[in-house]
Coordinates of C-alpha atoms in Angstrom, one line a residue:
Chain A
M9 CA 270.8 210.8 92.5
F10 CA 274.2 211.5 93.9
V11 CA 272.9 214.4 96.2
A12 CA 270.2 212.1 97.5
F13 CA 272.7 209.5 98.3
L14 CA 274.9 212.0 100.1
K15 CA 272.0 213.3 102.1
F16 CA 271.1 209.6 102.9
L17 CA 274.7 208.9 104.1
M18 CA 274.8 212.2 106.0
R19 CA 271.6 211.4 107.8
W20 CA 272.9 208.0 109.0
F21 CA 276.1 209.5 109.9
Q22 CA 274.4 211.9 112.1
R23 CA 272.4 209.2 113.7
L24 CA 275.6 207.2 114.3
I25 CA 277.2 210.2 115.9
V26 CA 274.1 210.6 118.2
L27 CA 274.3 206.9 119.0
A28 CA 277.9 206.9 119.7
A29 CA 277.5 210.0 122.0
L30 CA 274.7 208.2 123.9
I31 CA 276.8 205.1 124.3
A32 CA 279.7 207.3 125.6
L33 CA 277.2 209.0 128.0
G34 CA 276.2 205.7 129.3
V35 CA 279.7 204.5 129.9
W36 CA 280.6 207.8 131.7
L37 CA 277.5 207.4 133.8
F38 CA 278.5 203.8 134.6
Y39 CA 282.0 205.0 135.5
I40 CA 281.0 207.9 137.8
G41 CA 277.9 206.4 139.4
R42 CA 279.1 203.0 140.3
E43 CA 279.0 202.0 143.9
H44 CA 281.9 200.0 145.3
Q45 CA 282.4 197.9 148.4
I46 CA 285.8 198.6 150.0
F47 CA 286.7 195.8 152.3
L48 CA 289.3 197.0 154.9
D49 CA 291.2 193.9 156.1
N50 CA 293.6 194.0 159.0
K51 CA 295.0 190.4 158.6
T52 CA 298.4 189.0 158.1
S53 CA 299.2 188.8 154.4
G54 CA 302.5 187.2 153.4
N55 CA 305.3 188.9 155.3
F56 CA 303.2 191.7 156.6
K57 CA 301.8 190.9 160.1
A58 CA 298.4 192.2 161.2
L59 CA 298.6 195.7 162.9
E60 CA 297.8 196.1 166.5
Q61 CA 295.2 198.8 165.8
I62 CA 294.4 200.9 162.8
N63 CA 291.9 203.7 162.4
V64 CA 290.6 204.1 158.9
S65 CA 288.3 206.6 157.2
V66 CA 287.3 206.6 153.6
N67 CA 286.5 209.8 151.8
G68 CA 286.5 211.6 155.1
G69 CA 283.6 209.5 156.5
E70 CA 283.1 207.6 159.8
I71 CA 286.3 206.2 161.3
S72 CA 286.7 202.3 161.6
E73 CA 288.7 201.1 164.5
L74 CA 290.2 197.9 163.3
M75 CA 292.1 195.6 165.7
Q76 CA 294.2 192.6 164.7
R77 CA 292.3 190.2 162.4
E78 CA 289.4 192.4 162.0
R79 CA 287.7 193.5 158.8
D80 CA 285.2 196.2 157.9
V81 CA 283.4 197.3 154.8
K82 CA 282.8 200.8 153.4
K83 CA 280.8 201.9 150.3
V84 CA 282.1 204.5 147.9
V85 CA 280.7 206.0 144.8
G86 CA 282.8 206.9 141.8
P87 CA 286.0 205.7 140.3
K88 CA 288.3 206.8 143.0
F89 CA 288.4 207.4 146.7
E90 CA 290.7 208.7 149.5
I91 CA 291.8 206.5 152.4
R92 CA 293.2 207.8 155.5
A93 CA 294.7 205.5 158.1
E94 CA 296.2 206.0 161.6
I95 CA 298.4 203.2 162.7
F96 CA 298.7 202.6 166.5
D97 CA 301.3 200.7 168.5
E98 CA 300.7 198.4 171.5
D99 CA 300.6 201.4 173.8
G100 CA 297.9 203.1 171.8
E101 CA 300.3 205.8 170.3
I102 CA 300.0 206.8 166.8
V103 CA 303.0 205.4 164.9
S104 CA 302.3 206.8 161.5
T105 CA 299.5 208.3 159.3
I106 CA 298.8 207.3 155.8
S107 CA 296.7 209.2 153.2
K108 CA 296.3 207.8 149.8
E109 CA 294.1 208.3 146.8
I110 CA 293.0 204.9 145.2
K111 CA 291.6 204.4 141.8
I112 CA 289.2 201.5 141.3
C113 CA 288.0 202.4 137.7
F114 CA 285.5 199.8 136.4
S115 CA 286.0 197.0 138.9
K116 CA 283.2 196.4 141.3
D117 CA 284.5 195.6 144.7
I118 CA 288.0 195.5 146.1
M119 CA 289.7 194.5 149.4
I120 CA 292.6 196.6 150.9
N121 CA 295.1 194.7 153.0
L122 CA 296.0 197.3 155.6
P123 CA 299.3 195.7 156.8
T124 CA 300.5 195.8 153.2
L125 CA 299.3 199.4 152.7
A126 CA 301.0 200.4 156.1
A127 CA 304.3 198.8 154.8
G128 CA 304.2 201.1 151.8
E129 CA 303.9 198.3 149.3
E130 CA 301.9 198.7 146.1
N131 CA 300.2 195.4 145.9
F132 CA 297.8 196.1 148.8
I133 CA 294.6 195.7 146.6
V134 CA 293.4 192.1 146.6
P135 CA 290.2 190.5 145.3
A136 CA 287.1 191.2 147.4
P137 CA 285.6 188.2 149.1
K138 CA 282.4 186.8 147.6
Chain B
M25 CA 220.4 228.8 128.7
V26 CA 219.3 225.5 130.5
R27 CA 221.2 223.5 127.8
K28 CA 224.3 225.5 128.4
F29 CA 224.1 224.9 132.1
F30 CA 223.5 221.3 131.4
D31 CA 226.6 221.1 129.2
I32 CA 228.8 222.7 131.8
I33 CA 227.6 220.1 134.5
A34 CA 228.1 217.3 131.9
N35 CA 231.6 218.5 131.0
N36 CA 232.8 218.8 134.6
A37 CA 230.7 216.1 136.3
V38 CA 233.6 214.0 137.4
P39 CA 235.8 216.6 139.0
A40 CA 232.7 218.1 140.6
V41 CA 231.8 214.7 142.2
F42 CA 235.4 214.4 143.5
I43 CA 235.5 217.9 144.9
L44 CA 232.3 217.1 146.6
I45 CA 233.5 213.9 148.1
S46 CA 236.7 215.4 149.2
A47 CA 234.9 218.3 150.8
F48 CA 233.2 215.8 153.1
A49 CA 236.1 213.5 153.5
I50 CA 238.8 215.9 154.5
P51 CA 237.2 217.1 157.8
L52 CA 236.3 213.5 158.5
S53 CA 239.9 212.4 158.1
G54 CA 241.1 214.8 160.7
F55 CA 244.4 215.4 158.9
S56 CA 246.1 218.8 159.4
A57 CA 246.6 221.0 156.4
S58 CA 250.3 220.9 156.4
Y59 CA 250.1 217.0 156.3
L60 CA 247.7 217.0 153.3
V61 CA 249.9 219.6 151.5
Q62 CA 253.0 217.5 152.1
E63 CA 251.4 214.3 150.9
L64 CA 249.9 216.0 147.9
L65 CA 253.3 217.6 147.0
T66 CA 255.0 214.3 147.2
R67 CA 252.3 212.6 145.0
I68 CA 252.2 215.4 142.6
G69 CA 256.0 214.9 142.0
R70 CA 255.7 211.2 141.9
N71 CA 252.8 210.8 139.4
S72 CA 252.6 214.0 137.2
F73 CA 255.1 212.9 134.8
L74 CA 253.4 209.6 134.1
I75 CA 250.0 211.3 133.6
L76 CA 251.5 214.0 131.4
S77 CA 252.8 211.2 129.0
L78 CA 249.1 210.5 128.2
L79 CA 248.5 213.9 126.6
I80 CA 250.2 213.4 123.2
P81 CA 248.3 210.4 122.1
I82 CA 245.0 212.2 123.0
M83 CA 246.2 215.0 121.0
A84 CA 246.6 212.6 118.0
G85 CA 243.1 211.3 118.5
M86 CA 244.3 207.9 119.8
G87 CA 242.4 208.2 123.0
L88 CA 243.8 207.1 126.4
N89 CA 247.1 205.3 125.9
F90 CA 246.7 202.2 128.1
G91 CA 249.9 201.1 126.3
M92 CA 251.9 203.4 128.5
V93 CA 252.5 200.2 130.6
L94 CA 254.9 199.2 127.8
G95 CA 257.1 202.3 128.6
A96 CA 256.8 201.6 132.4
M97 CA 258.1 198.1 131.8
A98 CA 261.1 199.5 129.7
G99 CA 261.9 201.8 132.7
Q100 CA 261.9 199.0 135.1
I101 CA 264.3 196.9 132.9
G102 CA 266.6 200.0 133.0
L103 CA 266.3 200.1 136.8
L104 CA 267.0 196.3 137.2
F105 CA 270.2 196.8 135.2
I106 CA 271.4 199.8 137.2
C107 CA 270.6 197.8 140.5
D108 CA 272.6 194.8 139.1
W109 CA 275.6 197.0 138.2
G110 CA 275.4 199.0 141.4
I111 CA 275.0 202.5 139.8
V112 CA 273.5 204.9 142.3
G113 CA 272.4 208.5 142.6
I114 CA 271.5 210.8 139.6
P115 CA 273.9 209.0 137.3
G116 CA 272.0 205.8 138.1
M117 CA 268.7 207.3 137.3
V118 CA 269.9 208.9 134.0
L119 CA 271.5 205.5 133.0
A120 CA 268.2 203.8 133.7
C121 CA 266.5 206.2 131.4
L122 CA 269.3 205.6 128.8
I123 CA 268.8 201.9 128.9
G124 CA 265.0 202.2 128.9
T125 CA 264.8 204.6 126.0
P126 CA 265.7 202.2 123.1
I127 CA 263.4 199.5 124.6
A128 CA 260.5 202.0 125.0
I129 CA 261.1 203.2 121.4
I130 CA 261.0 199.6 120.1
L131 CA 257.8 198.8 122.1
G132 CA 256.3 202.1 121.0
I133 CA 256.9 201.5 117.3
F134 CA 255.4 198.0 117.8
C135 CA 252.4 199.4 119.6
G136 CA 251.9 202.1 117.0
H137 CA 251.8 199.7 114.2
I138 CA 249.4 197.6 115.8
L139 CA 247.1 200.6 116.8
N140 CA 247.2 201.7 113.1
R141 CA 245.6 198.4 112.3
A142 CA 242.9 198.9 114.8
K143 CA 241.8 202.4 114.2
G144 CA 238.9 203.5 116.2
R145 CA 239.6 200.9 118.9
E146 CA 242.9 202.1 120.1
M147 CA 242.1 202.0 123.8
V148 CA 240.9 198.5 124.1
T149 CA 243.8 197.4 121.7
S150 CA 246.5 199.1 123.7
Y151 CA 244.9 197.7 126.9
I152 CA 245.3 194.2 125.7
L153 CA 248.6 194.8 124.1
G154 CA 249.7 195.8 127.6
F155 CA 248.8 192.3 128.9
F156 CA 250.6 190.7 126.0
I157 CA 253.8 192.6 126.4
N158 CA 253.4 192.1 130.2
G159 CA 253.7 188.3 129.4
V160 CA 256.9 188.9 127.4
Y161 CA 258.3 191.1 130.2
Q162 CA 257.5 188.5 132.9
M163 CA 259.2 185.8 130.7
T164 CA 262.3 188.0 130.3
V165 CA 262.6 189.0 134.0
L166 CA 261.5 185.5 135.5
Y167 CA 263.4 183.2 133.2
L168 CA 265.9 185.0 130.9
M169 CA 267.5 187.3 133.4
G170 CA 270.3 185.6 135.2
W171 CA 270.2 182.8 132.7
I172 CA 270.7 184.3 129.2
I173 CA 270.8 188.0 130.2
P174 CA 273.7 188.3 132.7
I175 CA 272.6 189.4 136.2
T176 CA 275.3 188.9 138.8
N177 CA 274.0 190.6 141.9
P178 CA 272.8 187.7 144.2
N179 CA 270.5 190.1 146.0
L180 CA 268.5 190.6 142.7
L181 CA 268.2 186.9 141.7
L182 CA 265.9 184.2 143.0
S183 CA 267.5 181.4 145.1
R184 CA 267.3 179.0 142.1
G185 CA 269.9 181.1 140.4
Y186 CA 267.9 182.8 137.7
G187 CA 264.9 185.2 137.6
V188 CA 264.5 188.4 139.5
R189 CA 263.1 188.6 143.0
N190 CA 259.6 190.0 143.5
A191 CA 260.8 193.1 145.4
V192 CA 263.9 195.0 144.5
S193 CA 265.3 197.7 146.8
L194 CA 266.0 200.9 144.8
S195 CA 268.0 202.3 147.9
G196 CA 270.7 203.5 145.6
I197 CA 268.4 205.9 143.7
R198 CA 265.8 206.5 146.4
A199 CA 264.6 210.0 146.4
V200 CA 267.7 211.2 144.7
L201 CA 265.8 213.4 142.3
D202 CA 263.4 214.6 145.1
N203 CA 266.3 215.6 147.3
L204 CA 268.6 217.0 144.6
I205 CA 267.5 220.5 145.6
P206 CA 266.2 220.1 149.1
T207 CA 263.6 222.7 150.0
V208 CA 261.7 223.1 153.2
I209 CA 258.9 225.5 154.0
T210 CA 258.2 226.2 157.6
N211 CA 257.5 228.9 160.1
P212 CA 260.4 230.5 162.2
E213 CA 259.7 228.2 165.2
G214 CA 259.7 225.1 162.9
A215 CA 262.9 226.4 161.1
K216 CA 264.9 226.4 164.5
Q217 CA 263.6 222.8 165.3
F218 CA 264.6 221.8 161.8
L219 CA 268.0 223.2 162.0
N220 CA 268.5 221.5 165.4
V221 CA 267.6 218.1 164.0
N222 CA 269.1 218.4 160.5
G223 CA 271.9 220.9 161.0
A224 CA 272.7 223.8 158.7
G225 CA 272.9 221.7 155.6
S226 CA 272.7 222.8 152.0
F227 CA 269.0 223.2 151.7
F228 CA 266.8 226.1 150.9
L229 CA 264.7 227.0 154.1
I230 CA 261.8 229.2 153.3
Q231 CA 260.2 230.7 156.5
L232 CA 256.6 231.9 156.4
P233 CA 255.4 233.3 159.6
F234 CA 251.8 232.3 159.0
F235 CA 252.6 228.8 157.9
D236 CA 251.7 225.9 160.4
G237 CA 253.9 222.8 160.2
T238 CA 257.0 221.9 158.1
I239 CA 256.8 220.6 154.5
R240 CA 259.5 219.4 152.2
I241 CA 259.3 220.2 148.5
P242 CA 260.7 217.9 145.8
L243 CA 261.9 221.0 143.9
A244 CA 264.1 219.2 141.2
T245 CA 261.2 216.9 140.3
F246 CA 258.8 219.8 140.0
I247 CA 261.4 221.5 137.7
I248 CA 261.5 218.6 135.4
I249 CA 257.7 218.4 135.5
A250 CA 257.6 222.1 134.6
L251 CA 260.1 221.6 131.8
F252 CA 257.9 218.7 130.4
C253 CA 254.8 221.0 130.5
V254 CA 256.8 223.6 128.5
F255 CA 257.8 220.9 126.0
I256 CA 254.2 220.0 125.7
V257 CA 253.1 223.6 125.1
W258 CA 256.0 224.0 122.5
F259 CA 255.3 220.6 120.9
R260 CA 251.7 221.6 120.1
K261 CA 253.0 224.6 118.1
T262 CA 255.4 222.6 116.0
K263 CA 254.6 221.1 112.5
L264 CA 254.4 217.6 114.1
G265 CA 252.2 218.9 116.9
Q266 CA 249.9 220.5 114.4
D267 CA 249.8 217.4 112.3
M268 CA 248.8 215.4 115.4
R269 CA 246.0 217.8 116.2
A270 CA 244.8 217.7 112.6
I271 CA 244.8 213.9 112.8
G272 CA 243.0 214.0 116.1
Q273 CA 240.2 216.1 114.6
S274 CA 239.8 214.1 111.3
Q275 CA 242.1 211.3 110.0
S276 CA 240.5 211.5 106.5
V277 CA 240.9 215.2 106.2
A278 CA 244.5 215.1 107.5
D279 CA 245.1 212.3 105.0
S280 CA 243.7 214.4 102.2
A281 CA 246.0 217.3 103.4
G282 CA 249.0 215.2 102.8
I283 CA 249.7 214.5 106.4
P284 CA 251.3 211.1 106.8
V285 CA 248.6 209.9 109.3
N286 CA 250.0 206.4 110.2
R287 CA 253.6 207.7 110.7
T288 CA 252.4 210.6 112.9
R289 CA 250.3 208.2 115.0
I290 CA 253.3 206.0 115.5
I291 CA 255.4 209.0 116.5
A292 CA 252.8 210.0 119.1
I293 CA 252.7 206.5 120.7
V294 CA 256.5 206.3 120.7
I295 CA 256.8 209.7 122.4
S296 CA 254.1 208.7 124.9
T297 CA 255.9 205.3 125.6
V298 CA 259.4 206.9 126.1
L299 CA 257.9 209.6 128.4
A300 CA 256.0 206.9 130.3
C301 CA 259.4 205.1 130.7
Y302 CA 261.0 208.2 132.3
G303 CA 257.8 208.8 134.3
Q304 CA 257.9 205.2 135.8
I305 CA 261.6 205.8 136.7
I306 CA 260.7 209.1 138.5
Y307 CA 257.8 207.3 140.2
L308 CA 260.0 204.4 141.5
Q309 CA 262.9 206.6 142.6
N310 CA 260.3 208.3 144.9
M311 CA 258.9 205.0 146.1
G312 CA 262.3 203.4 146.7
T313 CA 261.1 199.8 145.9
L314 CA 260.5 198.1 142.7
N315 CA 257.8 195.5 142.7
T316 CA 259.2 193.7 139.7
Y317 CA 256.0 191.9 138.5
N318 CA 253.3 194.4 139.6
S319 CA 254.7 198.0 139.6
H320 CA 253.8 198.7 136.0
D321 CA 250.4 197.0 136.2
Q322 CA 248.7 199.9 138.0
A323 CA 250.7 202.7 136.3
G324 CA 248.4 202.9 133.3
M325 CA 245.1 202.5 135.2
F326 CA 245.9 205.0 138.0
S327 CA 247.3 207.6 135.5
I328 CA 244.3 207.3 133.3
A329 CA 241.9 207.5 136.3
A330 CA 243.7 210.7 137.5
L331 CA 243.5 212.3 134.2
L332 CA 239.8 211.6 133.8
I333 CA 239.1 212.8 137.3
G334 CA 240.8 216.0 136.2
G335 CA 238.1 216.7 133.8
A336 CA 239.7 215.2 130.6
S337 CA 238.0 213.1 128.2
V338 CA 239.0 210.5 125.7
S339 CA 239.4 213.1 123.0
K340 CA 240.5 216.1 124.9
A341 CA 243.0 216.7 127.8
S342 CA 245.1 219.5 128.9
I343 CA 247.9 220.2 131.4
T344 CA 245.4 221.7 133.8
N345 CA 243.5 218.4 133.7
V346 CA 246.6 216.5 134.7
F347 CA 247.2 218.6 137.8
V348 CA 243.6 218.9 138.9
G349 CA 243.3 215.2 138.4
V350 CA 246.4 214.3 140.3
I351 CA 245.4 216.5 143.3
L352 CA 241.8 215.2 143.4
F353 CA 242.7 211.6 142.9
H354 CA 245.5 211.5 145.4
L355 CA 243.5 213.6 147.9
M356 CA 241.1 210.7 147.9
F357 CA 244.0 208.2 148.4
I358 CA 245.1 210.1 151.4
V359 CA 241.9 210.9 153.2
A360 CA 239.6 208.1 152.2
P361 CA 241.1 205.4 154.6
M362 CA 241.1 207.7 157.6
A363 CA 237.7 209.2 156.8
G364 CA 236.3 205.6 156.6
K365 CA 238.0 204.7 159.9
N366 CA 236.7 207.8 161.7
L367 CA 233.2 207.4 160.2
I368 CA 232.6 203.6 160.4
G369 CA 235.6 202.5 162.6
E370 CA 237.2 200.5 159.6
A371 CA 240.0 202.0 157.6
Q372 CA 239.5 199.1 155.0
I373 CA 236.0 200.6 154.1
G374 CA 237.5 203.8 153.1
E375 CA 240.2 202.0 151.1
Y376 CA 237.5 199.8 149.4
F377 CA 235.6 203.0 148.6
R378 CA 238.6 204.6 147.1
V379 CA 239.4 201.6 144.9
F380 CA 235.6 201.4 143.9
V381 CA 235.6 205.1 143.1
S382 CA 238.8 205.0 141.1
Y383 CA 237.7 202.3 138.7
G384 CA 234.2 203.5 138.8
I385 CA 235.2 206.9 137.6
I386 CA 236.9 205.5 134.5
A387 CA 233.7 203.7 133.6
I388 CA 231.7 206.9 134.2
A389 CA 234.0 209.0 132.2
L390 CA 233.9 206.6 129.3
V391 CA 230.2 206.3 129.5
L392 CA 229.9 210.2 129.6
H393 CA 232.2 210.4 126.6
A394 CA 230.2 207.9 124.6
W395 CA 226.9 209.6 125.5
K396 CA 228.2 213.1 124.7
R397 CA 229.6 211.8 121.3
N398 CA 226.3 210.2 120.4
R399 CA 224.6 213.4 121.4
E400 CA 226.9 215.5 119.1
R401 CA 226.3 213.1 116.2
E402 CA 222.6 213.3 116.7
A403 CA 222.8 217.1 116.9
A404 CA 224.9 217.1 113.7
R405 CA 222.4 214.8 112.0
R406 CA 219.6 217.1 113.1
S407 CA 221.2 220.2 111.8
L408 CA 221.8 218.5 108.4
R409 CA 218.2 217.7 108.2
G410 CA 217.3 221.3 108.8
G411 CA 216.9 221.2 112.5
N412 CA 213.4 219.5 112.5
G413 CA 214.6 216.0 113.1
G414 CA 214.0 215.0 109.4
K415 CA 210.3 215.4 109.6
A416 CA 208.7 216.8 106.4

C-alpha cells in the first residue's frame, strides 16, 4: 500500500518536474524571442537640448541620421541590444562617439532619449509612445 | 491471374488516375522542370507533416482523422499568442508549439472519448466534431480574445476592440524554419548569378553542372519531416504501436488479449491531434499569413485527399503513401490552372477541375474502400460455406 502510494507520488512528482521544465522553456523562449521596438528620439528632454545631428546604429544595422527633433524606430530581437551613436556639431564634425549595451528584459517597447544618452545620464530610457 | 491484375488496378486506381492526368497536364502547362521541382519541394515541406499526422489513427483502426482540424486550431491559437506578444523567429515557432500542445492534448482527449462512443463511425463523427469545435474556436477568437483573454496588439484586434482580425501577418516567423539551413541547388552559371544577387552568405550552395535553373530547398523542414518519419517507424515497433495495430485489425480480439482498447484509441487521437497542431504551425510559417477563421478548415480535407491520392485507404496507410500523395496532389495544384488556361484559355477552368478532382477523389477512395470491404466480406462468407456460395 505504502509502496503504491510512493509510486503514485513519484509519478506526479515527475509530471510536475516536466511541467515546470516546459513552463521554464516557455518563459526562456519568450525572453530570447521577443521583438522590441526601439524608438530613437532626438528631442529636448528637461535640461538636455536636442542634438544638431546624431547618427545611430542598433546592433550594427543600418545607420539612422537624426537631426534636431527627429525620431526613428528600430526593431531588435532578444533581451539586450547594442547602440552606437556618433554625435555631430554644427559644422558636421564628430564630437563624440557612444557605444552602449542596453538591457530591455521583459518590457515590450522602449524609447531612448538621445540627448540624455549623449549627456551620459542613466535615465535615457523613457516609455515608448502608444 | 485476371483477378490478381484486377486487384492491383483496384488497389492503385487513384494514384494511377492522377499520374495519368498529370502526364497530360504537365506538358500543357508549359512549366519548366526546375519550376515544378521548386514548387513541389516547397509544398512537400509545407504539407507533409500535417499528412503524416493522419497515419497513427489509421494504424489504430480509426480511419481518416477528420478531427485533425482540432489540432490545427490549437496551433493557430498558439500562433495568435506569439503574434500578440511579438515573439519572432524559431523561439516564436517553438513557443507556439508549446502553447498549442496542451490545447491539442485536451481537444484530443475530448475527441478520443467521443470517438470511443461512436465506434465504427469515427470518420463522420470526427468530421462533425470538427464543425462543433470550429464553433467554439470562432467564439473564442471572435468574442473572447481581447475581451476576456488579453490581446494587447492593436494590429491583431478588430476595430471594435475585441475579436481577432480575419488575416494576421506572420511576418515574424515567416519561413524561419524553411530558411534555417538555407540550401540552394544550381549549375555553375546560376551559382555565379546567385552569389552576385545574394552575396556570399551562410548558405549551402550545391552546384550540379547538368542542372537547369536554381532551386531552394527547405532543408531544416525536411530534416524535421524525416525525424517524424523515423518516429513513426519506431513507434510502430513499440508496445503501444503494436497495441494500436492489434486494435486496428480487430478490437474484440485486442480486448480479449488484455489491450486497453479505449485508452489506446484515445492515445492515438491525442498523438494525431498534437502532431496536427505542429503540422499546422509548420504549414503557416511557410505561408506567412494566418487566415484566422478559415486556415484550419481546409487542413483536414486537403491532407486526407492527398493521403488517399497517394494510394492509402481508410484502413491502411504508409509513409510512402504520404509522399506519393503530396507530390501527385500538389502537382495538380500547380499545373491544373495553367493547363486549363493553355487548353481552353481560362485558368479558372483548371482550378475548378482541380477542386472537383480533389473532392471527387475522396468520394472515389471511400467508395472503393466500401466496395473492397464488401467484396472481402463476401469472399470470407463464401470460404466459410465451402467456396460454393452456400449452395448444397
